[in-house]
């Protein structure tokens, strides 16, 4: 399978070189596509520097005026398909998603047993980082709510560490994804269910980011719950 690892970045200069190194170690054949929204910390300059000696690394540089995790991912999926990918992995750059798990994310796709594979923290063998009690409670509530409202059958609907077959990205019309922000993770999974794709989970261990800034707070999370409800009530996104 021709695999492209698609990594949206915003201010990940402290992490990107280490991530690229680990990706090459665990997936020597795969190509890496960094989708950077002209990060003020110059993440894209670091990527350009690495690209001089690295033919497997590519950069999609977007304008900061259209910045957003969702739109970056959407454009990244489109570019990955243009690069000829049979499988596309999306992951965070902050090393919370560990490259060592990618071979097991890709295995069900390669075996033709799934269209979408989710790296899951909440199935046996999976692990989340230790969060304070109130954060644990909020995140458990969010995932049960999302499962219920959007009719998702997975244990970890908010995981952004996932692999998609080419067919899956075509079927969900990845180029038309609407959410500009991290709500995209739910929007994509909802479309996968609407498209009757085969979604499976494999266990991953999630670790907290060690470097760089965190971006998602409680008010944002609450807004997402409202948007999930609207998404479910709205028109079929695939028609
Ligand atoms: N291109 C692009 N990438 C983004 C944007 N916002 C976040 N990202 C990237 O999306 C991934 C997930 O963002 P994170 O900040 O790690 O979000 P999180 O995992 O919910 O929060 P923390 O890990 O606690 O910081 C990371 O690789 C970010 O650099 C954005 O506006 N544009
Ligand atoms: Mg993170």
PDB file of C-alpha atoms and ligand atoms in Angstrom, residues 12 92-94 96-97 206-209 214, ligand 2:
ATOM      1  CA  UNK A  12       4.966  22.483  16.431  1.00  0.00           C
ATOM      2  CA  UNK A  92      -1.144  14.982  15.712  1.00  0.00           C
ATOM      3  CA  UNK A  93       2.389  16.328  15.599  1.00  0.00           C
ATOM      4  CA  UNK A  94       2.867  16.654  19.349  1.00  0.00           C
ATOM      5  CA  UNK A  96       0.725  12.185  21.741  1.00  0.00           C
ATOM      6  CA  UNK A  97       0.128   9.824  18.813  1.00  0.00           C
ATOM      7  CA  UNK A 206      -1.995   8.168  24.262  1.00  0.00           C
ATOM      8  CA  UNK A 207       0.632  10.308  25.964  1.00  0.00           C
ATOM      9  CA  UNK A 208       0.348  13.959  26.940  1.00  0.00           C
ATOM     10  CA  UNK A 209       2.190  16.491  24.830  1.00  0.00           C
ATOM     11  CA  UNK A 214      -2.281  23.084  24.258  1.00  0.00           C
TER      12      UNK A 214
HETATM   13 MG1  LIG B   2      -2.314  17.144  21.279  1.00  0.00          MG
END
